Amino acid sequence: MFKVIKRLLLLVVVLGLAGTAVVYGVLSLSLPALDGKGHSEAINESVIISRDVLGQAVIKAQSHNDAAYGLGYAHGQDRFFQMDLLRRNAAGELSEIFGKAALALDKKMRFHQLRKRSQVILKNLPESDKQLLKSYAQGVNEGLLQIGYSSFEYLLTGAQQRPWQSEDSLLIIFSMYLDLQSATFERDQALIQIEQQYGKHMLKFLTQPSQYQAALDGSQLAPYSAGIPKLPILKQQTQQSSTVQSSTPAMYAFNSFAASQERGSNNWAVTGALTTTGSAMLSDDMHLAMAVPVIWYKAQLNYVHNNVKTQVTGVSLPGAPAIVVGTNNHIAWGFTNGYIDTADWVALTSNNKTWQVDEQIALPNNEAETYTLTLSEYGTVKYINGQAYALSWAAHQSYAVNMQLLQLEQATEVDDALAIASDVGIPVQNLIVVDSQGSAAWKLMGGIPGRKTPSELSVKSTDYSPLWLQNEAQRPVVKNPVSGRIWTANSRVVSAQDNERFGNGGYSLGARATQVRDRLFEKQKFVEDDFYQLQLDNQARFLIPWHALLLKQLKADEGNNAAYISAVENWQQCACASSVGYTLVKHYRDEVINITFSTLQQSLSEKNGTLSYVRRDLEPAVWQLINAQPSSWLNPQFSTWEQQLQGAFSQTIAKLSTQYGNNIQGWQWGKVNELVIEHPFAKQIPILARFLNMPKTPGFGDSYMPAVQGRSFGASQRFIVQPGHLENAILTVPGGQSGHPLSNFYRAGFSQYINAENTPLLPQALVHQIIISPKGK
């Protein structure tokens, strides 16, 4: 009997190994060849595509078009499925791969009709840009063709690989509009609903300016002074017991609501007067959702333009033929999301003409679903609380997308970049640019509607401005300020006066920008490592008042709260991995806000509204309520504000216990905010997680501080550079270059990012090389 069991076990092992070998064999067939020679009709001179030890692509060509072909070839080999998802997401075409499960998302995207807009924009581009996009697309398709076998994503879904088209690269830029600016018009919708249900007084109270302001000119917005509005009692609220039963902490809050995800970033610079080399220095870390593969692709392009050799190094976005953030050794540039107001909802009346169009959404097996949109001369129509509104958004205008960003590659000084900024068709960004001569500057780059009076609420159709059709040419600029320092971090950068012209499209609170600014004034000379340490700054300055409030609440019952008091007193004042106290303070703030504003959230949710888009604005309002303690703002579960504040902590403990267990050591911030970077397929097929995901890492950083990090969100790259001194420049990304799990470059570079190592910007030793020659040569 024992021998039989032994043989069966041996058979299982053999079959398992055989199955693994088969899977490995199938997957290995889709690995790209990174060495060899080939020919192409798409290039004029030979193109060399090399990879260094971390997989960074190095392209050498004799023209810009040929360099675009080479970059496309590398993207097609390493990232095609990622590119396919990006273009399909922007166009609303994911259902063709994922079936009806993706229909809701596709319909949301079809609202913007971005495939049609890309086709129109492509037709009107200069011939030189059309040819560059064509060269890039040919490179993508030939790089994909070289592999010969579909990647595992296509094998699992049964989808077909569609060739890349020039218009798809424009969709990639549109995908960034959707990622970076959707919250702008969604926030406006939320403000419309708040104003309709509670009036302008309540709206101004909830969205009042905070003390955290870090505009470059030091200007402050006028403080709110209209007092606290009375909160109406909802009909469904009933009188509750004056005592809160500790056995039912889950009932303390009616509604929990999270802040909408802030697509943010940090960048800052100092002029040459504050460096040891005399060159200006730039830091840029863009905060985005993290997945496998990471969004950026490291590359260096070497080509000849107008008989001048060009070398540009940085990160590219797979699907587009450009270095998005980088340097040509004369200048260096980086971005943060601008968050000025680029959208208006136009209130329609029966006098406004509307019409309908049908969108065909493809499904697997040659099926399709018809989705009907209502259009107007002002934009696509949506009903909010039964009223028709048309969305007028910068992304829907002809100036939204173009290829002007490529001109940065030829700039030799800051002034060149500033002259380009107004014409670049990307989502509006805070451009910071520095040069080797020591200059540093800021300017808004990207599509900005020419209309002069942005509105966070709806506008009447009779007040609609034809200037929406024009891109704003007159933009504020700051160059070489007396302090020698420039900073942005998604809060208001423009002056208080310019704020009236450009509006608030969902600015961040400003605590992060304030901390960056203050840190920059702590030193008089900087080197690259100083900037890196500032990127990693996780000191919890913003939460200090909340720490004091929580400690006060806990010490009201020291006997029962001894362990919590000890943790909070020893919180280290940072989002450090070992800190339990930080977790308690952070979550306590969340629960105070949940309980205080849950009545508002409940009322809005009944009409498909939410406070999520204004949650980061609530900081000054919640402190006014805590200090004044108005009775109308008491959650009906409590009879006094002291009970409400204590109840928020009971809710904090209940939620942490439910999510992370009763052992307080399991509430360390590194565990609660663990960095989990997942492949989208691993979420659906958990058995694949250990093969596809990046290793889980203890959390480091949080919101409202320079070191931004959530569970799958954070610095998508860390870039620090002085033009003219690239030997010390740094570029780290939280993942590898290749999207293929068997590639040596699938996780290459991840450990350097996690360990905050100074990964060089410049390519290191080259280990692979492909040479592609023109056919006939």
PDB file of C-alpha atoms in Angstrom, residues 356-604:
ATOM      1  CA  GLN A 356     -28.680  61.624 -30.654  1.00  0.00           C
ATOM      2  CA  VAL A 357     -25.957  59.402 -32.054  1.00  0.00           C
ATOM      3  CA  ASP A 358     -25.520  55.657 -31.727  1.00  0.00           C
ATOM      4  CA  GLU A 359     -22.196  54.189 -30.640  1.00  0.00           C
ATOM      5  CA  GLN A 360     -21.541  50.538 -31.462  1.00  0.00           C
ATOM      6  CA  ILE A 361     -19.604  48.790 -28.694  1.00  0.00           C
ATOM      7  CA  ALA A 362     -18.025  45.572 -29.947  1.00  0.00           C
ATOM      8  CA  LEU A 363     -18.284  42.416 -27.848  1.00  0.00           C
ATOM      9  CA  PRO A 364     -16.565  39.035 -28.270  1.00  0.00           C
ATOM     10  CA  ASN A 365     -17.830  36.620 -30.945  1.00  0.00           C
ATOM     11  CA  ASN A 366     -18.673  39.460 -33.353  1.00  0.00           C
ATOM     12  CA  GLU A 367     -21.519  40.702 -31.159  1.00  0.00           C
ATOM     13  CA  ALA A 368     -22.152  44.358 -30.364  1.00  0.00           C
ATOM     14  CA  GLU A 369     -24.262  46.610 -28.175  1.00  0.00           C
ATOM     15  CA  THR A 370     -25.698  49.955 -29.227  1.00  0.00           C
ATOM     16  CA  TYR A 371     -25.146  52.867 -26.851  1.00  0.00           C
ATOM     17  CA  THR A 372     -27.044  56.079 -27.560  1.00  0.00           C
ATOM     18  CA  LEU A 373     -25.546  59.460 -26.688  1.00  0.00           C
ATOM     19  CA  THR A 374     -27.278  62.823 -26.623  1.00  0.00           C
ATOM     20  CA  LEU A 375     -25.218  65.672 -28.082  1.00  0.00           C
ATOM     21  CA  SER A 376     -25.513  69.450 -28.185  1.00  0.00           C
ATOM     22  CA  GLU A 377     -23.484  72.282 -29.653  1.00  0.00           C
ATOM     23  CA  TYR A 378     -21.815  72.657 -26.233  1.00  0.00           C
ATOM     24  CA  GLY A 379     -20.880  69.025 -25.712  1.00  0.00           C
ATOM     25  CA  THR A 380     -22.227  65.606 -24.773  1.00  0.00           C
ATOM     26  CA  VAL A 381     -25.296  65.736 -22.532  1.00  0.00           C
ATOM     27  CA  LYS A 382     -25.736  64.234 -19.076  1.00  0.00           C
ATOM     28  CA  TYR A 383     -28.678  64.486 -16.681  1.00  0.00           C
ATOM     29  CA  ILE A 384     -27.879  65.631 -13.133  1.00  0.00           C
ATOM     30  CA  ASN A 385     -30.838  65.512 -10.741  1.00  0.00           C
ATOM     31  CA  GLY A 386     -33.158  65.470 -13.754  1.00  0.00           C
ATOM     32  CA  GLN A 387     -31.634  68.574 -15.389  1.00  0.00           C
ATOM     33  CA  ALA A 388     -29.820  68.345 -18.748  1.00  0.00           C
ATOM     34  CA  TYR A 389     -26.227  69.589 -18.770  1.00  0.00           C
ATOM     35  CA  ALA A 390     -23.652  69.538 -21.556  1.00  0.00           C
ATOM     36  CA  LEU A 391     -19.995  68.984 -20.725  1.00  0.00           C
ATOM     37  CA  SER A 392     -17.594  71.470 -22.244  1.00  0.00           C
ATOM     38  CA  TRP A 393     -14.082  70.194 -21.509  1.00  0.00           C
ATOM     39  CA  ALA A 394     -10.632  71.046 -22.800  1.00  0.00           C
ATOM     40  CA  ALA A 395     -10.124  67.413 -23.874  1.00  0.00           C
ATOM     41  CA  HIS A 396     -13.000  67.817 -26.352  1.00  0.00           C
ATOM     42  CA  GLN A 397     -11.381  70.746 -28.152  1.00  0.00           C
ATOM     43  CA  SER A 398      -9.169  70.664 -31.235  1.00  0.00           C
ATOM     44  CA  TYR A 399      -6.150  71.962 -29.275  1.00  0.00           C
ATOM     45  CA  ALA A 400      -6.326  69.147 -26.707  1.00  0.00           C
ATOM     46  CA  VAL A 401      -3.826  66.804 -28.354  1.00  0.00           C
ATOM     47  CA  ASN A 402      -0.853  67.352 -30.652  1.00  0.00           C
ATOM     48  CA  MET A 403       2.817  66.421 -30.941  1.00  0.00           C
ATOM     49  CA  GLN A 404       4.334  69.734 -29.821  1.00  0.00           C
ATOM     50  CA  LEU A 405       5.819  68.176 -26.673  1.00  0.00           C
ATOM     51  CA  LEU A 406       8.508  66.706 -28.932  1.00  0.00           C
ATOM     52  CA  GLN A 407       9.932  70.195 -29.464  1.00  0.00           C
ATOM     53  CA  LEU A 408      11.328  70.132 -25.919  1.00  0.00           C
ATOM     54  CA  GLU A 409      13.910  67.653 -27.186  1.00  0.00           C
ATOM     55  CA  GLN A 410      15.522  70.443 -29.269  1.00  0.00           C
ATOM     56  CA  ALA A 411      15.395  73.211 -26.629  1.00  0.00           C
ATOM     57  CA  THR A 412      18.752  74.472 -25.370  1.00  0.00           C
ATOM     58  CA  GLU A 413      17.633  76.856 -22.609  1.00  0.00           C
ATOM     59  CA  VAL A 414      14.696  77.584 -20.345  1.00  0.00           C
ATOM     60  CA  ASP A 415      13.308  80.322 -22.618  1.00  0.00           C
ATOM     61  CA  ASP A 416      12.972  77.825 -25.486  1.00  0.00           C
ATOM     62  CA  ALA A 417      10.789  75.582 -23.349  1.00  0.00           C
ATOM     63  CA  LEU A 418       8.670  78.488 -22.090  1.00  0.00           C
ATOM     64  CA  ALA A 419       7.983  79.554 -25.683  1.00  0.00           C
ATOM     65  CA  ILE A 420       6.735  76.044 -26.509  1.00  0.00           C
ATOM     66  CA  ALA A 421       4.538  75.572 -23.415  1.00  0.00           C
ATOM     67  CA  SER A 422       1.377  77.322 -24.626  1.00  0.00           C
ATOM     68  CA  ASP A 423       1.133  75.243 -27.806  1.00  0.00           C
ATOM     69  CA  VAL A 424       1.611  71.739 -26.384  1.00  0.00           C
ATOM     70  CA  GLY A 425      -1.461  69.512 -26.591  1.00  0.00           C
ATOM     71  CA  ILE A 426      -1.480  67.517 -23.334  1.00  0.00           C
ATOM     72  CA  PRO A 427      -3.571  67.725 -20.113  1.00  0.00           C
ATOM     73  CA  VAL A 428      -2.560  71.010 -18.498  1.00  0.00           C
ATOM     74  CA  GLN A 429       0.493  70.567 -16.310  1.00  0.00           C
ATOM     75  CA  ASN A 430       2.772  72.580 -14.085  1.00  0.00           C
ATOM     76  CA  LEU A 431       5.922  72.574 -16.182  1.00  0.00           C
ATOM     77  CA  ILE A 432       9.153  73.140 -14.302  1.00  0.00           C
ATOM     78  CA  VAL A 433      12.175  73.439 -16.557  1.00  0.00           C
ATOM     79  CA  VAL A 434      15.830  74.047 -15.730  1.00  0.00           C
ATOM     80  CA  ASP A 435      18.945  74.481 -17.852  1.00  0.00           C
ATOM     81  CA  SER A 436      22.684  73.977 -17.660  1.00  0.00           C
ATOM     82  CA  GLN A 437      23.208  77.740 -17.497  1.00  0.00           C
ATOM     83  CA  GLY A 438      21.519  77.910 -14.090  1.00  0.00           C
ATOM     84  CA  SER A 439      18.008  79.108 -14.946  1.00  0.00           C
ATOM     85  CA  ALA A 440      14.790  77.598 -13.596  1.00  0.00           C
ATOM     86  CA  ALA A 441      11.180  78.433 -14.485  1.00  0.00           C
ATOM     87  CA  TRP A 442       7.516  77.434 -14.080  1.00  0.00           C
ATOM     88  CA  LYS A 443       4.666  77.768 -16.550  1.00  0.00           C
ATOM     89  CA  LEU A 444       1.332  76.087 -17.256  1.00  0.00           C
ATOM     90  CA  MET A 445       1.777  73.726 -20.215  1.00  0.00           C
ATOM     91  CA  GLY A 446      -1.077  72.039 -22.079  1.00  0.00           C
ATOM     92  CA  GLY A 447      -4.592  72.755 -23.289  1.00  0.00           C
ATOM     93  CA  ILE A 448      -6.330  75.649 -21.475  1.00  0.00           C
ATOM     94  CA  PRO A 449      -9.706  76.936 -22.682  1.00  0.00           C
ATOM     95  CA  GLY A 450      -9.628  80.569 -23.780  1.00  0.00           C
ATOM     96  CA  ARG A 451     -12.846  81.439 -21.909  1.00  0.00           C
ATOM     97  CA  LYS A 452     -12.060  83.981 -19.196  1.00  0.00           C
ATOM     98  CA  THR A 453     -14.532  83.146 -16.422  1.00  0.00           C
ATOM     99  CA  PRO A 454     -14.323  79.508 -15.285  1.00  0.00           C
ATOM    100  CA  SER A 455     -17.136  78.263 -13.080  1.00  0.00           C
ATOM    101  CA  GLU A 456     -17.241  75.487 -10.507  1.00  0.00           C
ATOM    102  CA  LEU A 457     -21.019  75.456 -10.884  1.00  0.00           C
ATOM    103  CA  SER A 458     -23.039  75.264 -14.084  1.00  0.00           C
ATOM    104  CA  VAL A 459     -23.163  78.084 -16.621  1.00  0.00           C
ATOM    105  CA  LYS A 460     -26.156  79.173 -18.676  1.00  0.00           C
ATOM    106  CA  SER A 461     -26.081  78.358 -22.369  1.00  0.00           C
ATOM    107  CA  THR A 462     -26.623  82.057 -23.044  1.00  0.00           C
ATOM    108  CA  ASP A 463     -23.358  82.776 -21.190  1.00  0.00           C
ATOM    109  CA  TYR A 464     -21.335  80.162 -23.076  1.00  0.00           C
ATOM    110  CA  SER A 465     -18.192  81.719 -24.493  1.00  0.00           C
ATOM    111  CA  PRO A 466     -16.977  81.043 -28.059  1.00  0.00           C
ATOM    112  CA  LEU A 467     -13.473  81.414 -26.591  1.00  0.00           C
ATOM    113  CA  TRP A 468     -13.826  77.752 -25.577  1.00  0.00           C
ATOM    114  CA  LEU A 469     -12.672  76.999 -29.123  1.00  0.00           C
ATOM    115  CA  GLN A 470      -9.369  78.792 -28.565  1.00  0.00           C
ATOM    116  CA  ASN A 471      -6.328  77.685 -26.584  1.00  0.00           C
ATOM    117  CA  GLU A 472      -5.217  80.282 -24.035  1.00  0.00           C
ATOM    118  CA  ALA A 473      -1.951  81.896 -25.101  1.00  0.00           C
ATOM    119  CA  GLN A 474      -1.470  84.298 -22.171  1.00  0.00           C
ATOM    120  CA  ARG A 475      -0.247  82.331 -19.168  1.00  0.00           C
ATOM    121  CA  PRO A 476       1.532  83.256 -15.949  1.00  0.00           C
ATOM    122  CA  VAL A 477       5.211  82.408 -15.706  1.00  0.00           C
ATOM    123  CA  VAL A 478       7.853  82.514 -12.975  1.00  0.00           C
ATOM    124  CA  LYS A 479      11.512  82.514 -13.981  1.00  0.00           C
ATOM    125  CA  ASN A 480      14.551  82.742 -11.718  1.00  0.00           C
ATOM    126  CA  PRO A 481      12.776  84.056  -8.588  1.00  0.00           C
ATOM    127  CA  VAL A 482      14.847  85.974  -6.060  1.00  0.00           C
ATOM    128  CA  SER A 483      14.759  83.015  -3.665  1.00  0.00           C
ATOM    129  CA  GLY A 484      16.164  80.708  -6.357  1.00  0.00           C
ATOM    130  CA  ARG A 485      13.461  78.142  -5.524  1.00  0.00           C
ATOM    131  CA  ILE A 486      10.379  76.911  -7.415  1.00  0.00           C
ATOM    132  CA  TRP A 487       7.909  74.238  -6.263  1.00  0.00           C
ATOM    133  CA  THR A 488       4.560  72.737  -7.218  1.00  0.00           C
ATOM    134  CA  ALA A 489       2.529  69.901  -5.707  1.00  0.00           C
ATOM    135  CA  ASN A 490      -0.977  70.075  -7.229  1.00  0.00           C
ATOM    136  CA  SER A 491      -2.244  72.915  -5.061  1.00  0.00           C
ATOM    137  CA  ARG A 492      -2.688  76.471  -6.285  1.00  0.00           C
ATOM    138  CA  VAL A 493       0.509  77.744  -7.918  1.00  0.00           C
ATOM    139  CA  VAL A 494      -0.863  80.863  -9.625  1.00  0.00           C
ATOM    140  CA  SER A 495      -1.359  84.162  -7.803  1.00  0.00           C
ATOM    141  CA  ALA A 496      -4.635  84.908  -6.053  1.00  0.00           C
ATOM    142  CA  GLN A 497      -5.428  87.307  -8.894  1.00  0.00           C
ATOM    143  CA  ASP A 498      -4.699  84.745 -11.609  1.00  0.00           C
ATOM    144  CA  ASN A 499      -6.789  82.234  -9.696  1.00  0.00           C
ATOM    145  CA  GLU A 500      -9.897  84.187 -10.723  1.00  0.00           C
ATOM    146  CA  ARG A 501      -8.923  83.677 -14.365  1.00  0.00           C
ATOM    147  CA  PHE A 502      -7.848  80.015 -14.252  1.00  0.00           C
ATOM    148  CA  GLY A 503     -10.124  78.680 -11.524  1.00  0.00           C
ATOM    149  CA  ASN A 504     -10.002  75.669  -9.221  1.00  0.00           C
ATOM    150  CA  GLY A 505     -10.237  72.319 -10.990  1.00  0.00           C
ATOM    151  CA  GLY A 506      -9.789  70.263  -7.832  1.00  0.00           C
ATOM    152  CA  TYR A 507      -6.583  71.548  -6.251  1.00  0.00           C
ATOM    153  CA  SER A 508      -5.029  69.488  -3.495  1.00  0.00           C
ATOM    154  CA  LEU A 509      -5.250  70.854   0.028  1.00  0.00           C
ATOM    155  CA  GLY A 510      -1.778  72.415  -0.073  1.00  0.00           C
ATOM    156  CA  ALA A 511      -0.205  70.725   2.951  1.00  0.00           C
ATOM    157  CA  ARG A 512       2.192  68.760   0.742  1.00  0.00           C
ATOM    158  CA  ALA A 513       3.227  71.835  -1.259  1.00  0.00           C
ATOM    159  CA  THR A 514       3.724  73.796   1.967  1.00  0.00           C
ATOM    160  CA  GLN A 515       6.016  71.110   3.360  1.00  0.00           C
ATOM    161  CA  VAL A 516       8.038  70.961   0.135  1.00  0.00           C
ATOM    162  CA  ARG A 517       8.402  74.755   0.109  1.00  0.00           C
ATOM    163  CA  ASP A 518       9.464  74.889   3.762  1.00  0.00           C
ATOM    164  CA  ARG A 519      11.996  72.093   3.298  1.00  0.00           C
ATOM    165  CA  LEU A 520      13.556  73.936   0.360  1.00  0.00           C
ATOM    166  CA  PHE A 521      14.191  76.960   2.556  1.00  0.00           C
ATOM    167  CA  GLU A 522      16.032  74.866   5.171  1.00  0.00           C
ATOM    168  CA  LYS A 523      19.192  74.694   3.020  1.00  0.00           C
ATOM    169  CA  GLN A 524      21.265  77.133   0.970  1.00  0.00           C
ATOM    170  CA  LYS A 525      23.093  74.634  -1.253  1.00  0.00           C
ATOM    171  CA  PHE A 526      21.790  71.428  -2.811  1.00  0.00           C
ATOM    172  CA  VAL A 527      23.114  68.268  -4.415  1.00  0.00           C
ATOM    173  CA  GLU A 528      21.114  65.387  -5.894  1.00  0.00           C
ATOM    174  CA  ASP A 529      20.937  63.447  -2.621  1.00  0.00           C
ATOM    175  CA  ASP A 530      19.324  66.445  -0.881  1.00  0.00           C
ATOM    176  CA  PHE A 531      16.501  66.334  -3.422  1.00  0.00           C
ATOM    177  CA  TYR A 532      16.171  62.574  -3.038  1.00  0.00           C
ATOM    178  CA  GLN A 533      15.794  62.886   0.721  1.00  0.00           C
ATOM    179  CA  LEU A 534      13.079  65.480   0.195  1.00  0.00           C
ATOM    180  CA  GLN A 535      11.228  63.090  -2.128  1.00  0.00           C
ATOM    181  CA  LEU A 536      11.350  60.564   0.728  1.00  0.00           C
ATOM    182  CA  ASP A 537      10.232  63.017   3.429  1.00  0.00           C
ATOM    183  CA  ASN A 538       7.383  61.338   5.319  1.00  0.00           C
ATOM    184  CA  GLN A 539       7.232  63.653   8.326  1.00  0.00           C
ATOM    185  CA  ALA A 540       3.591  64.043   9.421  1.00  0.00           C
ATOM    186  CA  ARG A 541       3.467  67.810   9.910  1.00  0.00           C
ATOM    187  CA  PHE A 542      -0.123  68.046   8.675  1.00  0.00           C
ATOM    188  CA  LEU A 543      -1.433  65.595  11.282  1.00  0.00           C
ATOM    189  CA  ILE A 544       0.088  67.315  14.337  1.00  0.00           C
ATOM    190  CA  PRO A 545      -3.212  69.034  15.329  1.00  0.00           C
ATOM    191  CA  TRP A 546      -5.070  65.728  14.911  1.00  0.00           C
ATOM    192  CA  HIS A 547      -2.461  64.006  17.046  1.00  0.00           C
ATOM    193  CA  ALA A 548      -3.110  66.541  19.825  1.00  0.00           C
ATOM    194  CA  LEU A 549      -6.886  66.143  19.524  1.00  0.00           C
ATOM    195  CA  LEU A 550      -6.735  62.352  19.691  1.00  0.00           C
ATOM    196  CA  LEU A 551      -4.365  62.361  22.652  1.00  0.00           C
ATOM    197  CA  LYS A 552      -6.753  64.682  24.493  1.00  0.00           C
ATOM    198  CA  GLN A 553      -9.651  62.293  23.843  1.00  0.00           C
ATOM    199  CA  LEU A 554      -7.675  59.254  24.962  1.00  0.00           C
ATOM    200  CA  LYS A 555      -6.445  60.848  28.172  1.00  0.00           C
ATOM    201  CA  ALA A 556     -10.031  61.434  29.240  1.00  0.00           C
ATOM    202  CA  ASP A 557     -10.030  57.695  30.063  1.00  0.00           C
ATOM    203  CA  GLU A 558      -6.377  56.826  30.705  1.00  0.00           C
ATOM    204  CA  GLY A 559      -7.158  53.544  32.408  1.00  0.00           C
ATOM    205  CA  ASN A 560      -8.836  51.929  29.414  1.00  0.00           C
ATOM    206  CA  ASN A 561      -6.692  53.670  26.802  1.00  0.00           C
ATOM    207  CA  ALA A 562      -3.193  53.078  28.167  1.00  0.00           C
ATOM    208  CA  ALA A 563      -1.975  51.029  25.183  1.00  0.00           C
ATOM    209  CA  TYR A 564      -3.404  53.498  22.689  1.00  0.00           C
ATOM    210  CA  ILE A 565      -1.942  56.463  24.559  1.00  0.00           C
ATOM    211  CA  SER A 566       1.486  54.857  24.505  1.00  0.00           C
ATOM    212  CA  ALA A 567       1.241  54.214  20.753  1.00  0.00           C
ATOM    213  CA  VAL A 568       0.062  57.738  19.972  1.00  0.00           C
ATOM    214  CA  GLU A 569       2.658  59.394  22.211  1.00  0.00           C
ATOM    215  CA  ASN A 570       5.366  57.388  20.442  1.00  0.00           C
ATOM    216  CA  TRP A 571       4.003  57.882  16.899  1.00  0.00           C
ATOM    217  CA  GLN A 572       7.386  59.184  15.638  1.00  0.00           C
ATOM    218  CA  GLN A 573       5.506  62.003  13.827  1.00  0.00           C
ATOM    219  CA  CYS A 574       6.006  60.219  10.529  1.00  0.00           C
ATOM    220  CA  ALA A 575       4.343  57.735   8.213  1.00  0.00           C
ATOM    221  CA  CYS A 576       7.001  55.227   9.253  1.00  0.00           C
ATOM    222  CA  ALA A 577       6.541  51.503   8.722  1.00  0.00           C
ATOM    223  CA  SER A 578       6.783  50.630  12.424  1.00  0.00           C
ATOM    224  CA  SER A 579       4.433  53.354  13.710  1.00  0.00           C
ATOM    225  CA  VAL A 580       1.126  52.197  15.214  1.00  0.00           C
ATOM    226  CA  GLY A 581       0.456  55.702  16.483  1.00  0.00           C
ATOM    227  CA  TYR A 582       0.505  57.142  12.978  1.00  0.00           C
ATOM    228  CA  THR A 583      -2.137  54.622  11.902  1.00  0.00           C
ATOM    229  CA  LEU A 584      -4.349  55.613  14.833  1.00  0.00           C
ATOM    230  CA  VAL A 585      -4.037  59.343  14.180  1.00  0.00           C
ATOM    231  CA  LYS A 586      -4.616  59.000  10.434  1.00  0.00           C
ATOM    232  CA  HIS A 587      -7.660  56.752  10.815  1.00  0.00           C
ATOM    233  CA  TYR A 588      -9.055  58.847  13.658  1.00  0.00           C
ATOM    234  CA  ARG A 589      -9.101  61.896  11.391  1.00  0.00           C
ATOM    235  CA  ASP A 590     -10.908  59.858   8.738  1.00  0.00           C
ATOM    236  CA  GLU A 591     -13.602  58.750  11.192  1.00  0.00           C
ATOM    237  CA  VAL A 592     -14.147  62.236  12.615  1.00  0.00           C
ATOM    238  CA  ILE A 593     -14.800  63.451   9.073  1.00  0.00           C
ATOM    239  CA  ASN A 594     -17.032  60.446   8.303  1.00  0.00           C
ATOM    240  CA  ILE A 595     -19.196  60.968  11.386  1.00  0.00           C
ATOM    241  CA  THR A 596     -19.356  64.750  11.088  1.00  0.00           C
ATOM    242  CA  PHE A 597     -20.361  64.816   7.425  1.00  0.00           C
ATOM    243  CA  SER A 598     -22.243  61.517   7.145  1.00  0.00           C
ATOM    244  CA  THR A 599     -25.628  63.229   7.091  1.00  0.00           C
ATOM    245  CA  LEU A 600     -24.575  65.283   4.085  1.00  0.00           C
ATOM    246  CA  GLN A 601     -23.113  62.218   2.401  1.00  0.00           C
ATOM    247  CA  GLN A 602     -26.313  60.237   3.001  1.00  0.00           C
ATOM    248  CA  SER A 603     -28.485  62.947   1.502  1.00  0.00           C
ATOM    249  CA  LEU A 604     -26.286  63.318  -1.578  1.00  0.00           C
TER     250      LEU A 604
END
